[in-house]
mmCIF file of C-alpha atoms and ligand atoms in Angstrom:
data_model
loop_
_atom_site.group_PDB
_atom_site.id
_atom_site.type_symbol
_atom_site.label_atom_id
_atom_site.label_comp_id
_atom_site.label_asym_id
_atom_site.label_seq_id
_atom_site.Cartn_x
_atom_site.Cartn_y
_atom_site.Cartn_z
ATOM 1 C CA UNK A 17 -10.832 -31.318 -71.027
ATOM 2 C CA UNK A 18 -12.205 -34.536 -69.780
ATOM 3 C CA UNK A 19 -10.226 -35.918 -66.789
ATOM 4 C CA UNK A 20 -8.841 -39.182 -67.174
ATOM 5 C CA UNK A 21 -6.300 -40.803 -64.399
ATOM 6 C CA UNK A 22 -4.426 -43.821 -64.992
ATOM 7 C CA UNK A 23 -3.995 -46.218 -61.981
ATOM 8 C CA UNK A 24 -0.834 -48.142 -62.161
ATOM 9 C CA UNK A 25 -0.239 -51.710 -60.901
ATOM 10 C CA UNK A 26 2.782 -53.751 -60.177
ATOM 11 C CA UNK A 27 3.655 -56.974 -58.605
ATOM 12 C CA UNK A 28 6.596 -56.964 -56.210
ATOM 13 C CA UNK A 29 6.920 -61.063 -56.383
ATOM 14 C CA UNK A 30 7.667 -60.415 -59.838
ATOM 15 C CA UNK A 31 11.551 -60.797 -59.782
ATOM 16 C CA UNK A 32 12.928 -62.935 -62.538
ATOM 17 C CA UNK A 33 15.851 -61.129 -63.385
ATOM 18 C CA UNK A 34 17.318 -57.484 -63.015
ATOM 19 C CA UNK A 35 15.967 -55.737 -65.975
ATOM 20 C CA UNK A 36 12.891 -53.534 -66.578
ATOM 21 C CA UNK A 37 10.922 -56.448 -68.460
ATOM 22 C CA UNK A 38 11.560 -59.107 -65.799
ATOM 23 C CA UNK A 39 11.507 -57.295 -62.374
ATOM 24 C CA UNK A 40 8.828 -55.017 -61.039
ATOM 25 C CA UNK A 41 11.183 -53.180 -58.405
ATOM 26 C CA UNK A 42 13.456 -52.227 -61.522
ATOM 27 C CA UNK A 43 10.181 -51.143 -63.367
ATOM 28 C CA UNK A 44 8.680 -49.114 -60.424
ATOM 29 C CA UNK A 45 11.862 -47.171 -59.631
ATOM 30 C CA UNK A 46 12.165 -46.165 -63.516
ATOM 31 C CA UNK A 47 8.772 -45.393 -63.796
ATOM 32 C CA UNK A 48 8.784 -43.138 -60.841
ATOM 33 C CA UNK A 49 11.741 -41.121 -62.579
ATOM 34 C CA UNK A 50 9.607 -40.881 -65.751
ATOM 35 C CA UNK A 51 6.183 -39.691 -63.775
ATOM 36 C CA UNK A 52 8.387 -37.060 -62.170
ATOM 37 C CA UNK A 53 10.250 -36.197 -65.515
ATOM 38 C CA UNK A 54 7.089 -35.687 -67.070
ATOM 39 C CA UNK A 55 5.406 -33.702 -64.398
ATOM 40 C CA UNK A 56 2.703 -35.968 -63.329
ATOM 41 C CA UNK A 57 1.360 -35.982 -59.625
ATOM 42 C CA UNK A 58 1.131 -39.135 -57.732
ATOM 43 C CA UNK A 59 -2.315 -39.340 -55.825
ATOM 44 C CA UNK A 60 -3.734 -41.863 -53.408
ATOM 45 C CA UNK A 61 -6.504 -44.177 -54.432
ATOM 46 C CA UNK A 62 -8.825 -42.468 -51.920
ATOM 47 C CA UNK A 63 -8.174 -39.141 -53.247
ATOM 48 C CA UNK A 64 -9.214 -40.456 -56.861
ATOM 49 C CA UNK A 65 -12.198 -41.837 -55.444
ATOM 50 C CA UNK A 66 -13.254 -38.582 -53.428
ATOM 51 C CA UNK A 67 -13.081 -36.889 -57.024
ATOM 52 C CA UNK A 68 -14.949 -39.844 -58.409
ATOM 53 C CA UNK A 69 -17.583 -39.303 -55.899
ATOM 54 C CA UNK A 70 -17.525 -35.598 -56.612
ATOM 55 C CA UNK A 71 -15.994 -34.639 -53.220
ATOM 56 C CA UNK A 72 -13.142 -32.914 -55.003
ATOM 57 C CA UNK A 73 -12.775 -30.684 -57.821
ATOM 58 C CA UNK A 74 -11.076 -31.870 -61.129
ATOM 59 C CA UNK A 75 -7.804 -29.699 -60.663
ATOM 60 C CA UNK A 76 -7.007 -31.925 -57.606
ATOM 61 C CA UNK A 77 -6.545 -34.840 -59.914
ATOM 62 C CA UNK A 78 -5.609 -33.515 -63.281
ATOM 63 C CA UNK A 79 -2.421 -34.896 -64.637
ATOM 64 C CA UNK A 80 -1.911 -37.374 -61.693
ATOM 65 C CA UNK A 81 -1.323 -41.184 -61.433
ATOM 66 C CA UNK A 82 -2.243 -43.786 -58.725
ATOM 67 C CA UNK A 83 0.177 -46.440 -57.465
ATOM 68 C CA UNK A 84 -1.025 -49.759 -56.732
ATOM 69 C CA UNK A 85 0.460 -53.443 -56.111
ATOM 70 C CA UNK A 86 -1.131 -56.604 -55.730
ATOM 71 C CA UNK A 87 -0.638 -59.842 -53.721
ATOM 72 C CA UNK A 88 1.463 -58.427 -50.784
ATOM 73 C CA UNK A 89 4.373 -60.400 -49.705
ATOM 74 C CA UNK A 90 7.482 -59.109 -48.083
ATOM 75 C CA UNK A 91 8.990 -57.787 -51.163
ATOM 76 C CA UNK A 92 6.300 -55.050 -50.924
ATOM 77 C CA UNK A 93 7.875 -53.687 -47.358
ATOM 78 C CA UNK A 94 11.166 -55.304 -46.832
ATOM 79 C CA UNK A 95 14.532 -55.161 -48.562
ATOM 80 C CA UNK A 96 15.285 -58.881 -49.534
ATOM 81 C CA UNK A 97 18.198 -60.633 -50.692
ATOM 82 C CA UNK A 98 16.641 -62.856 -53.436
ATOM 83 C CA UNK A 99 18.173 -66.293 -53.693
ATOM 84 C CA UNK A 100 18.811 -65.930 -57.572
ATOM 85 C CA UNK A 101 18.618 -62.296 -58.186
ATOM 86 C CA UNK A 102 20.504 -60.505 -55.093
ATOM 87 C CA UNK A 103 19.343 -57.779 -53.173
ATOM 88 C CA UNK A 104 15.901 -56.274 -53.975
ATOM 89 C CA UNK A 105 14.664 -53.016 -52.829
ATOM 90 C CA UNK A 106 11.351 -53.011 -51.463
ATOM 91 C CA UNK A 107 8.383 -51.008 -52.954
ATOM 92 C CA UNK A 108 8.102 -49.187 -49.608
ATOM 93 C CA UNK A 109 11.596 -48.399 -49.709
ATOM 94 C CA UNK A 110 11.329 -47.229 -53.409
ATOM 95 C CA UNK A 111 8.505 -45.027 -53.048
ATOM 96 C CA UNK A 112 10.219 -43.532 -50.049
ATOM 97 C CA UNK A 113 13.419 -42.928 -51.487
ATOM 98 C CA UNK A 114 11.628 -41.093 -54.473
ATOM 99 C CA UNK A 115 9.749 -38.947 -52.052
ATOM 100 C CA UNK A 116 13.029 -37.986 -50.014
ATOM 101 C CA UNK A 117 14.881 -37.522 -53.500
ATOM 102 C CA UNK A 118 12.340 -35.330 -55.406
ATOM 103 C CA UNK A 119 10.153 -33.815 -52.467
ATOM 104 C CA UNK A 120 7.192 -35.125 -54.219
ATOM 105 C CA UNK A 121 4.224 -36.818 -52.521
ATOM 106 C CA UNK A 122 3.793 -40.353 -52.970
ATOM 107 C CA UNK A 123 1.607 -43.131 -51.988
ATOM 108 C CA UNK A 124 0.991 -46.827 -52.695
ATOM 109 C CA UNK A 125 -2.047 -49.097 -52.049
ATOM 110 C CA UNK A 126 -1.232 -52.537 -51.692
ATOM 111 C CA UNK A 127 -3.898 -55.435 -52.308
ATOM 112 C CA UNK A 128 -2.906 -58.187 -50.227
ATOM 113 C CA UNK A 129 -4.161 -62.041 -49.949
ATOM 114 C CA UNK A 130 -5.342 -61.923 -46.740
ATOM 115 C CA UNK A 131 -5.563 -65.575 -45.707
ATOM 116 C CA UNK A 132 -2.821 -66.145 -43.198
ATOM 117 C CA UNK A 133 -2.789 -70.110 -43.730
ATOM 118 C CA UNK A 134 -3.179 -69.258 -47.457
ATOM 119 C CA UNK A 135 -0.039 -67.208 -47.444
ATOM 120 C CA UNK A 136 2.013 -69.730 -45.595
ATOM 121 C CA UNK A 137 1.055 -72.246 -48.293
ATOM 122 C CA UNK A 138 1.722 -69.612 -51.321
ATOM 123 C CA UNK A 139 4.887 -68.904 -49.635
ATOM 124 C CA UNK A 140 6.350 -72.450 -50.222
ATOM 125 C CA UNK A 141 4.607 -72.895 -53.662
ATOM 126 C CA UNK A 142 5.205 -69.628 -55.180
ATOM 127 C CA UNK A 143 8.218 -68.084 -53.318
ATOM 128 C CA UNK A 144 11.128 -69.635 -51.573
ATOM 129 C CA UNK A 145 9.433 -71.003 -48.691
ATOM 130 C CA UNK A 146 11.296 -68.570 -46.128
ATOM 131 C CA UNK A 147 8.758 -67.136 -44.629
ATOM 132 C CA UNK A 148 8.328 -64.065 -46.767
ATOM 133 C CA UNK A 149 4.557 -63.779 -47.017
ATOM 134 C CA UNK A 150 3.550 -62.968 -43.129
ATOM 135 C CA UNK A 151 1.258 -59.772 -42.112
ATOM 136 C CA UNK A 152 3.638 -58.329 -39.596
ATOM 137 C CA UNK A 153 4.313 -55.297 -41.727
ATOM 138 C CA UNK A 154 0.723 -54.423 -42.547
ATOM 139 C CA UNK A 155 0.158 -52.032 -39.589
ATOM 140 C CA UNK A 156 3.583 -50.063 -39.668
ATOM 141 C CA UNK A 157 3.080 -49.676 -43.433
ATOM 142 C CA UNK A 158 -0.111 -47.976 -43.254
ATOM 143 C CA UNK A 159 0.876 -45.789 -40.233
ATOM 144 C CA UNK A 160 3.792 -44.589 -42.470
ATOM 145 C CA UNK A 161 1.181 -42.619 -44.382
ATOM 146 C CA UNK A 162 3.104 -43.876 -47.590
ATOM 147 C CA UNK A 163 1.082 -46.990 -48.044
ATOM 148 C CA UNK A 164 -2.511 -48.603 -47.447
ATOM 149 C CA UNK A 165 -3.463 -52.034 -47.092
ATOM 150 C CA UNK A 166 -6.266 -53.286 -49.339
ATOM 151 C CA UNK A 167 -8.265 -56.332 -50.126
ATOM 152 C CA UNK A 168 -7.205 -58.722 -52.787
ATOM 153 C CA UNK A 169 -9.640 -61.608 -51.498
ATOM 154 C CA UNK A 170 -9.165 -64.383 -48.981
ATOM 155 C CA UNK A 171 -6.974 -66.913 -51.034
ATOM 156 C CA UNK A 172 -7.103 -65.324 -54.731
ATOM 157 C CA UNK A 173 -9.043 -68.343 -55.557
ATOM 158 C CA UNK A 174 -5.550 -69.741 -56.088
ATOM 159 C CA UNK A 175 -5.096 -73.143 -57.925
ATOM 160 C CA UNK A 176 -3.138 -74.274 -54.777
ATOM 161 C CA UNK A 177 -6.324 -74.293 -52.791
ATOM 162 C CA UNK A 178 -9.162 -74.769 -55.697
ATOM 163 C CA UNK A 179 -8.038 -77.044 -58.031
ATOM 164 C CA UNK A 180 -10.383 -76.740 -60.885
ATOM 165 C CA UNK A 181 -9.883 -72.892 -61.187
ATOM 166 C CA UNK A 182 -7.525 -71.292 -63.907
ATOM 167 C CA UNK A 183 -6.358 -67.629 -64.330
ATOM 168 C CA UNK A 184 -8.851 -66.848 -67.042
ATOM 169 C CA UNK A 185 -11.932 -68.089 -64.906
ATOM 170 C CA UNK A 186 -10.787 -67.317 -61.292
ATOM 171 C CA UNK A 187 -13.323 -64.643 -59.923
ATOM 172 C CA UNK A 188 -15.809 -65.482 -62.539
ATOM 173 C CA UNK A 189 -16.393 -68.728 -60.852
ATOM 174 C CA UNK A 190 -17.192 -66.646 -57.406
ATOM 175 C CA UNK A 191 -20.790 -66.138 -58.219
ATOM 176 C CA UNK A 192 -22.813 -67.034 -55.123
ATOM 177 C CA UNK A 193 -23.164 -65.381 -51.710
ATOM 178 C CA UNK A 194 -21.207 -68.350 -49.991
ATOM 179 C CA UNK A 195 -18.291 -68.220 -52.161
ATOM 180 C CA UNK A 196 -18.458 -64.203 -52.248
ATOM 181 C CA UNK A 197 -18.778 -64.235 -48.413
ATOM 182 C CA UNK A 198 -15.656 -66.710 -48.152
ATOM 183 C CA UNK A 199 -13.262 -64.484 -50.531
ATOM 184 C CA UNK A 200 -14.523 -60.973 -49.384
ATOM 185 C CA UNK A 201 -16.581 -61.103 -46.120
ATOM 186 C CA UNK A 202 -13.924 -62.788 -44.056
ATOM 187 C CA UNK A 203 -11.046 -60.940 -45.498
ATOM 188 C CA UNK A 204 -12.669 -57.662 -44.684
ATOM 189 C CA UNK A 205 -13.183 -58.641 -40.959
ATOM 190 C CA UNK A 206 -9.516 -60.306 -40.870
ATOM 191 C CA UNK A 207 -8.191 -56.825 -42.065
ATOM 192 C CA UNK A 208 -10.404 -54.456 -40.283
ATOM 193 C CA UNK A 209 -11.343 -56.062 -37.062
ATOM 194 C CA UNK A 210 -8.366 -58.539 -36.519
ATOM 195 C CA UNK A 211 -5.786 -56.294 -37.785
ATOM 196 C CA UNK A 212 -7.662 -52.747 -37.096
ATOM 197 C CA UNK A 213 -6.580 -51.474 -40.449
ATOM 198 C CA UNK A 214 -9.063 -49.417 -42.688
ATOM 199 C CA UNK A 215 -9.186 -51.566 -45.778
ATOM 200 C CA UNK A 216 -12.043 -50.138 -48.195
ATOM 201 C CA UNK A 217 -11.016 -51.264 -51.857
ATOM 202 C CA UNK A 218 -11.187 -54.753 -53.165
ATOM 203 C CA UNK A 219 -8.947 -55.695 -56.434
ATOM 204 C CA UNK A 220 -10.203 -58.610 -58.430
ATOM 205 C CA UNK A 221 -7.543 -61.370 -58.422
ATOM 206 C CA UNK A 222 -6.400 -61.897 -62.204
ATOM 207 C CA UNK A 223 -8.796 -58.716 -62.920
ATOM 208 C CA UNK A 224 -11.953 -61.087 -63.750
ATOM 209 C CA UNK A 225 -15.381 -61.195 -61.851
ATOM 210 C CA UNK A 226 -18.741 -62.846 -61.829
ATOM 211 C CA UNK A 227 -21.688 -60.650 -62.660
ATOM 212 C CA UNK A 228 -23.216 -61.725 -59.292
ATOM 213 C CA UNK A 229 -19.946 -60.412 -57.687
ATOM 214 C CA UNK A 230 -19.876 -57.113 -59.589
ATOM 215 C CA UNK A 231 -23.586 -56.410 -59.839
ATOM 216 C CA UNK A 232 -25.238 -57.639 -57.041
ATOM 217 C CA UNK A 233 -23.207 -58.945 -54.012
ATOM 218 C CA UNK A 234 -20.588 -55.771 -53.874
ATOM 219 C CA UNK A 235 -23.581 -53.149 -54.712
ATOM 220 C CA UNK A 236 -25.791 -54.685 -52.062
ATOM 221 C CA UNK A 237 -23.206 -55.809 -49.313
ATOM 222 C CA UNK A 238 -20.760 -52.835 -49.777
ATOM 223 C CA UNK A 239 -21.560 -50.616 -46.847
ATOM 224 C CA UNK A 240 -21.700 -53.915 -44.374
ATOM 225 C CA UNK A 241 -18.480 -54.961 -45.753
ATOM 226 C CA UNK A 242 -16.928 -51.510 -45.610
ATOM 227 C CA UNK A 243 -15.959 -51.623 -49.490
ATOM 228 C CA UNK A 244 -15.960 -48.446 -51.467
ATOM 229 C CA UNK A 245 -14.915 -49.706 -54.764
ATOM 230 C CA UNK A 246 -13.371 -52.704 -56.656
ATOM 231 C CA UNK A 247 -10.676 -52.675 -59.480
ATOM 232 C CA UNK A 248 -10.083 -55.034 -62.651
ATOM 233 C CA UNK A 249 -7.021 -55.253 -64.750
ATOM 234 C CA UNK A 250 -8.814 -53.673 -67.821
ATOM 235 C CA UNK A 251 -5.902 -51.489 -69.564
ATOM 236 C CA UNK A 252 -7.521 -47.752 -69.530
ATOM 237 C CA UNK A 253 -7.813 -44.949 -67.126
ATOM 238 C CA UNK A 254 -10.561 -44.211 -64.639
ATOM 239 C CA UNK A 255 -12.823 -41.552 -65.616
ATOM 240 C CA UNK A 256 -16.284 -40.379 -64.148
ATOM 241 C CA UNK A 257 -17.909 -42.852 -66.884
ATOM 242 C CA UNK A 258 -16.117 -45.748 -65.110
ATOM 243 C CA UNK A 259 -18.343 -48.358 -63.173
ATOM 244 C CA UNK A 260 -17.585 -48.405 -59.141
ATOM 245 C CA UNK A 261 -17.443 -51.966 -59.127
ATOM 246 C CA UNK A 262 -14.998 -52.335 -62.102
ATOM 247 C CA UNK A 263 -12.571 -49.414 -62.083
ATOM 248 C CA UNK A 264 -9.945 -50.248 -64.522
ATOM 249 C CA UNK A 265 -5.865 -50.432 -63.846
ATOM 250 C CA UNK A 266 -2.884 -50.788 -66.225
ATOM 251 C CA UNK A 267 -0.765 -53.734 -65.033
ATOM 252 C CA UNK A 268 2.964 -53.674 -65.655
ATOM 253 C CA UNK A 269 4.126 -56.497 -67.871
ATOM 254 C CA UNK A 270 0.467 -56.553 -69.453
ATOM 255 C CA UNK A 271 -0.422 -53.235 -70.320
ATOM 256 C CA UNK A 272 3.326 -52.240 -70.998
ATOM 257 C CA UNK A 273 6.375 -54.073 -70.893
ATOM 258 C CA UNK A 274 9.444 -51.536 -71.769
ATOM 259 C CA UNK A 275 10.030 -48.020 -70.267
ATOM 260 C CA UNK A 276 9.300 -46.654 -73.818
ATOM 261 C CA UNK A 277 5.599 -48.164 -73.733
ATOM 262 C CA UNK A 278 5.271 -46.604 -70.208
ATOM 263 C CA UNK A 279 6.170 -43.254 -71.350
ATOM 264 C CA UNK A 280 3.962 -43.533 -74.312
ATOM 265 C CA UNK A 281 0.815 -44.459 -71.906
ATOM 266 C CA UNK A 282 1.663 -41.560 -69.550
ATOM 267 C CA UNK A 283 1.922 -39.250 -72.776
ATOM 268 C CA UNK A 284 -1.071 -40.266 -73.922
ATOM 269 C CA UNK A 285 -2.929 -38.387 -71.007
ATOM 270 C CA UNK A 286 -0.783 -35.179 -72.218
ATOM 271 C CA UNK A 287 2.405 -34.182 -70.500
ATOM 272 C CA UNK A 288 2.132 -31.367 -67.860
ATOM 273 C CA UNK A 289 5.568 -30.327 -68.983
ATOM 274 C CA UNK A 290 4.986 -30.785 -72.556
ATOM 275 C CA UNK A 291 7.677 -28.835 -74.521
ATOM 276 C CA UNK A 292 10.054 -28.404 -71.612
ATOM 277 C CA UNK A 293 12.367 -31.046 -72.647
HETATM 278 ZN ZN1 LIG B 514 -3.111 -61.043 -57.503
#
């Protein structure tokens, strides 16, 4: 059987209520219970890439999922009392609770927006302006062994800093060396030299990219940057046919909106416990 592993992506800043469809914390906690019930294993992104590169056999990743999250605010790591929607359990604590309750292994790769000044602006424009987008938790999170901190660009090419760029274009406009260095090289330097982390994966903001970035800059500069793969938001599973610099991911709220839709996606990869419930 051909191995296909879905990478699932959540956004901890997505708190627009306290229901599955408008709160990624509720969705993640629920989806973990479905993953467990259906008998899927959670593996890390690096385990998946080890398999993709031929360093691990198929059985290590068969019937597995990978967890990722994007943007990297305090909602990833700290429990926060949301001004409108009350206490929110962090992604970190949700996976920790899951691991304690089930005994299952769990891992979450958090793709963070790297620019410290950029995060101050985004905290004011996209969150409540309470200083909830700092990087003081990155090293602790990584040391826990439950999370790793990865690169989601310097400033997301966000409209707050680049006024002519909309969501659909985003990283399609990052198409020359100067802009790629601005978004990728300086963020890798901050993560790995300044913060002494070990970021080796990049997730394209809004999932899109220029041909130059994917086909030229990344393949040519990868070794120097310390990057090993890049990830889009194309809703399909990773197979050995996928391209290293455009690995697909299923995004909560885009690829699925309800727990039924989520379960259907998982079951399309075959349930290890099929017939047992
Ligand atoms: Zn993002």
